[in-house]
PDB file of C-alpha atoms in Angstrom:
ATOM      1  CA  MET J   9      -5.749 -30.298  -3.164  1.00 85.00           C
ATOM      2  CA  ILE J  10      -6.899 -26.763  -2.311  1.00 97.00           C
ATOM      3  CA  GLU J  11      -9.260 -26.457   0.634  1.00 98.00           C
ATOM      4  CA  ASN J  12     -11.831 -23.667   0.875  1.00 98.00           C
ATOM      5  CA  LEU J  13     -12.616 -22.134   4.261  1.00 98.00           C
ATOM      6  CA  ASP J  14     -14.789 -19.169   5.154  1.00 97.00           C
ATOM      7  CA  PRO J  15     -13.060 -16.343   7.048  1.00 98.00           C
ATOM      8  CA  LYS J  16     -14.123 -17.555  10.504  1.00 98.00           C
ATOM      9  CA  GLN J  17     -12.904 -21.096   9.798  1.00 98.00           C
ATOM     10  CA  ALA J  18      -9.614 -19.677   8.499  1.00 98.00           C
ATOM     11  CA  TRP J  19      -9.187 -17.582  11.652  1.00 98.00           C
ATOM     12  CA  ASP J  20      -9.847 -20.662  13.794  1.00 98.00           C
ATOM     13  CA  LEU J  21      -7.203 -22.631  11.879  1.00 98.00           C
ATOM     14  CA  LEU J  22      -4.688 -19.824  12.367  1.00 98.00           C
ATOM     15  CA  GLN J  23      -5.418 -19.797  16.105  1.00 97.00           C
ATOM     16  CA  THR J  24      -5.135 -23.551  16.582  1.00 98.00           C
ATOM     17  CA  ASN J  25      -2.228 -24.414  14.287  1.00 98.00           C
ATOM     18  CA  PRO J  26       1.011 -22.557  15.115  1.00 97.00           C
ATOM     19  CA  ASN J  27       2.565 -23.753  11.845  1.00 97.00           C
ATOM     20  CA  ALA J  28      -0.124 -22.144   9.680  1.00 98.00           C
ATOM     21  CA  VAL J  29       0.961 -19.161   7.578  1.00 98.00           C
ATOM     22  CA  LEU J  30      -1.399 -16.496   6.216  1.00 98.00           C
ATOM     23  CA  ILE J  31      -0.345 -14.976   2.894  1.00 98.00           C
ATOM     24  CA  ASP J  32      -2.149 -11.837   1.703  1.00 98.00           C
ATOM     25  CA  VAL J  33      -1.891 -11.944  -2.095  1.00 98.00           C
ATOM     26  CA  ARG J  34      -3.469  -8.525  -2.750  1.00 97.00           C
ATOM     27  CA  THR J  35      -1.558  -5.526  -4.036  1.00 96.00           C
ATOM     28  CA  ALA J  36       0.618  -3.493  -1.673  1.00 95.00           C
ATOM     29  CA  ILE J  37      -1.948  -0.663  -1.755  1.00 94.00           C
ATOM     30  CA  GLU J  38      -4.804  -3.004  -0.809  1.00 95.00           C
ATOM     31  CA  HIS J  39      -2.776  -4.582   1.983  1.00 96.00           C
ATOM     32  CA  SER J  40      -1.685  -1.265   3.473  1.00 94.00           C
ATOM     33  CA  PHE J  41      -4.640   1.035   2.968  1.00 94.00           C
ATOM     34  CA  VAL J  42      -7.694  -1.273   2.908  1.00 95.00           C
ATOM     35  CA  GLY J  43      -6.343  -3.295   5.814  1.00 96.00           C
ATOM     36  CA  HIS J  44      -5.124  -6.786   6.600  1.00 97.00           C
ATOM     37  CA  PRO J  45      -5.416  -9.497   9.252  1.00 97.00           C
ATOM     38  CA  PRO J  46      -2.806  -9.510  12.019  1.00 94.00           C
ATOM     39  CA  LYS J  47       0.392 -11.349  11.093  1.00 93.00           C
ATOM     40  CA  ALA J  48      -0.663 -11.585   7.437  1.00 97.00           C
ATOM     41  CA  ILE J  49       2.424 -11.780   5.254  1.00 98.00           C
ATOM     42  CA  HIS J  50       2.105  -9.679   2.136  1.00 98.00           C
ATOM     43  CA  VAL J  51       3.225 -11.372  -1.087  1.00 98.00           C
ATOM     44  CA  ALA J  52       1.385  -9.893  -4.058  1.00 98.00           C
ATOM     45  CA  TRP J  53       0.098 -12.309  -6.706  1.00 98.00           C
ATOM     46  CA  LYS J  54      -0.380  -9.406  -9.125  1.00 96.00           C
ATOM     47  CA  GLU J  55       0.738  -5.811  -8.717  1.00 92.00           C
ATOM     48  CA  PHE J  56       0.185  -2.369 -10.159  1.00 87.00           C
ATOM     49  CA  PRO J  57       0.659  -0.963 -12.688  1.00 86.00           C
ATOM     50  CA  GLY J  58      -1.327  -3.171 -14.998  1.00 90.00           C
ATOM     51  CA  MET J  59      -1.916  -5.986 -12.500  1.00 91.00           C
ATOM     52  CA  GLN J  60       1.159  -7.805 -13.749  1.00 94.00           C
ATOM     53  CA  LEU J  61       1.749 -11.316 -12.406  1.00 96.00           C
ATOM     54  CA  ASN J  62       4.494 -11.442  -9.773  1.00 97.00           C
ATOM     55  CA  ALA J  63       7.033 -13.757 -11.413  1.00 97.00           C
ATOM     56  CA  ASN J  64       8.722 -14.245  -8.025  1.00 98.00           C
ATOM     57  CA  PHE J  65       5.540 -15.147  -6.136  1.00 98.00           C
ATOM     58  CA  VAL J  66       6.434 -18.768  -5.305  1.00 98.00           C
ATOM     59  CA  ALA J  67      10.007 -17.908  -4.310  1.00 98.00           C
ATOM     60  CA  GLN J  68       8.756 -15.097  -2.059  1.00 98.00           C
ATOM     61  CA  VAL J  69       6.222 -17.386  -0.379  1.00 98.00           C
ATOM     62  CA  GLU J  70       8.957 -19.990   0.144  1.00 98.00           C
ATOM     63  CA  GLN J  71      10.903 -17.388   2.175  1.00 98.00           C
ATOM     64  CA  HIS J  72       8.009 -17.216   4.665  1.00 97.00           C
ATOM     65  CA  ALA J  73       6.592 -20.742   4.390  1.00 98.00           C
ATOM     66  CA  SER J  74       9.452 -23.141   3.792  1.00 97.00           C
ATOM     67  CA  ASP J  75       7.613 -26.177   5.220  1.00 98.00           C
ATOM     68  CA  LYS J  76       5.527 -27.276   2.254  1.00 98.00           C
ATOM     69  CA  SER J  77       3.423 -29.554   4.447  1.00 98.00           C
ATOM     70  CA  ALA J  78       2.299 -26.766   6.810  1.00 98.00           C
ATOM     71  CA  PRO J  79      -1.029 -25.011   6.140  1.00 98.00           C
ATOM     72  CA  VAL J  80      -0.693 -21.980   3.884  1.00 98.00           C
ATOM     73  CA  LEU J  81      -3.806 -19.800   3.864  1.00 98.00           C
ATOM     74  CA  LEU J  82      -4.287 -17.381   1.000  1.00 98.00           C
ATOM     75  CA  LEU J  83      -6.332 -14.195   1.153  1.00 98.00           C
ATOM     76  CA  CYS J  84      -7.269 -11.687  -1.538  1.00 97.00           C
ATOM     77  CA  ARG J  85     -10.075  -9.147  -1.963  1.00 95.00           C
ATOM     78  CA  SER J  86     -12.898 -11.524  -2.830  1.00 91.00           C
ATOM     79  CA  GLY J  87     -11.472 -15.048  -3.093  1.00 87.00           C
ATOM     80  CA  GLN J  88     -10.419 -15.275  -6.763  1.00 89.00           C
ATOM     81  CA  ARG J  89      -6.767 -14.203  -6.934  1.00 95.00           C
ATOM     82  CA  SER J  90      -6.125 -16.418  -3.922  1.00 97.00           C
ATOM     83  CA  VAL J  91      -7.343 -19.461  -5.877  1.00 97.00           C
ATOM     84  CA  ASP J  92      -4.935 -18.708  -8.712  1.00 97.00           C
ATOM     85  CA  ALA J  93      -2.098 -18.179  -6.231  1.00 98.00           C
ATOM     86  CA  ALA J  94      -2.947 -21.463  -4.495  1.00 98.00           C
ATOM     87  CA  LYS J  95      -2.752 -23.306  -7.826  1.00 98.00           C
ATOM     88  CA  ALA J  96       0.758 -21.933  -8.384  1.00 98.00           C
ATOM     89  CA  LEU J  97       1.825 -23.070  -4.914  1.00 98.00           C
ATOM     90  CA  GLU J  98       0.242 -26.471  -5.460  1.00 98.00           C
ATOM     91  CA  ALA J  99       2.325 -26.867  -8.630  1.00 98.00           C
ATOM     92  CA  ALA J 100       5.395 -25.950  -6.541  1.00 98.00           C
ATOM     93  CA  GLY J 101       4.727 -28.822  -4.134  1.00 98.00           C
ATOM     94  CA  TYR J 102       2.757 -27.248  -1.292  1.00 98.00           C
ATOM     95  CA  LEU J 103       0.471 -29.841   0.275  1.00 98.00           C
ATOM     96  CA  HIS J 104      -1.978 -27.981   2.553  1.00 98.00           C
ATOM     97  CA  LEU J 105      -3.328 -24.921   0.773  1.00 98.00           C
ATOM     98  CA  VAL J 106      -6.372 -22.996   1.952  1.00 98.00           C
ATOM     99  CA  ASN J 107      -8.304 -20.466  -0.105  1.00 98.00           C
ATOM    100  CA  ILE J 108     -10.176 -18.035   2.145  1.00 98.00           C
ATOM    101  CA  LEU J 109     -13.643 -17.716   0.646  1.00 97.00           C
ATOM    102  CA  GLU J 110     -15.089 -14.183   0.401  1.00 96.00           C
ATOM    103  CA  GLY J 111     -11.601 -12.706   0.777  1.00 97.00           C
ATOM    104  CA  PHE J 112     -10.951  -9.606   2.851  1.00 97.00           C
ATOM    105  CA  GLU J 113     -13.748  -7.439   1.422  1.00 96.00           C
ATOM    106  CA  GLY J 114     -16.364  -9.935   0.228  1.00 94.00           C
ATOM    107  CA  PRO J 115     -18.507  -9.952  -2.912  1.00 94.00           C
ATOM    108  CA  LEU J 116     -20.150  -6.961  -4.553  1.00 93.00           C
ATOM    109  CA  ASP J 117     -23.654  -6.080  -3.364  1.00 95.00           C
ATOM    110  CA  ALA J 118     -26.466  -4.696  -5.552  1.00 96.00           C
ATOM    111  CA  ASP J 119     -24.898  -1.215  -5.339  1.00 96.00           C
ATOM    112  CA  GLN J 120     -21.485  -2.536  -6.428  1.00 95.00           C
ATOM    113  CA  HIS J 121     -20.026  -2.080  -2.921  1.00 95.00           C
ATOM    114  CA  ARG J 122     -17.875  -4.582  -1.085  1.00 94.00           C
ATOM    115  CA  GLY J 123     -17.937  -5.297   2.621  1.00 93.00           C
ATOM    116  CA  ASN J 124     -21.706  -5.626   3.051  1.00 93.00           C
ATOM    117  CA  LEU J 125     -22.201  -9.304   2.156  1.00 94.00           C
ATOM    118  CA  GLY J 126     -19.136 -11.098   3.419  1.00 95.00           C
ATOM    119  CA  GLY J 127     -15.394 -11.052   3.823  1.00 97.00           C
ATOM    120  CA  TRP J 128     -12.892 -10.969   6.666  1.00 97.00           C
ATOM    121  CA  ARG J 129     -13.929  -7.526   7.951  1.00 96.00           C
ATOM    122  CA  PHE J 130     -17.659  -8.218   7.560  1.00 96.00           C
ATOM    123  CA  HIS J 131     -17.351 -11.177   9.934  1.00 97.00           C
ATOM    124  CA  GLY J 132     -15.735  -8.980  12.602  1.00 97.00           C
ATOM    125  CA  LEU J 133     -12.368 -10.706  12.553  1.00 98.00           C
ATOM    126  CA  PRO J 134      -9.241  -8.829  13.687  1.00 98.00           C
ATOM    127  CA  TRP J 135      -7.576  -6.493  11.187  1.00 97.00           C
ATOM    128  CA  SER J 136      -5.546  -3.322  11.001  1.00 95.00           C
ATOM    129  CA  GLN J 137      -4.278  -0.764   8.518  1.00 91.00           C
ATOM    130  CA  SER J 138      -0.680   0.253   7.922  1.00 82.00           C
TER     131      SER J 138
END
């Protein structure tokens, strides 16, 4: 089963459970230049050019999260790619998967801008840029 947590709940889980792993499934450009939470491990679900599916996604996550019973939190831009990534990990036997609702940047507002209605940064949670 895939659990959904808002960014603040996800941050709380990361602070209280030392076994929890945060996987940032966005592209390398998003992770580096838009920013990322501290200690987020970057494993792209899809990558440029063409947003091709990362055929090695599960194997790469397994390198960082070998305990399939530990919480694995997944973060993308808005909360959609992370759901798809969580489904792939669920099929690979992971037991405690968490989709971070709103993602890092949140949903689009009326002006088609992100970051004004929700997301990791909107909620004032820690982040940095590479």
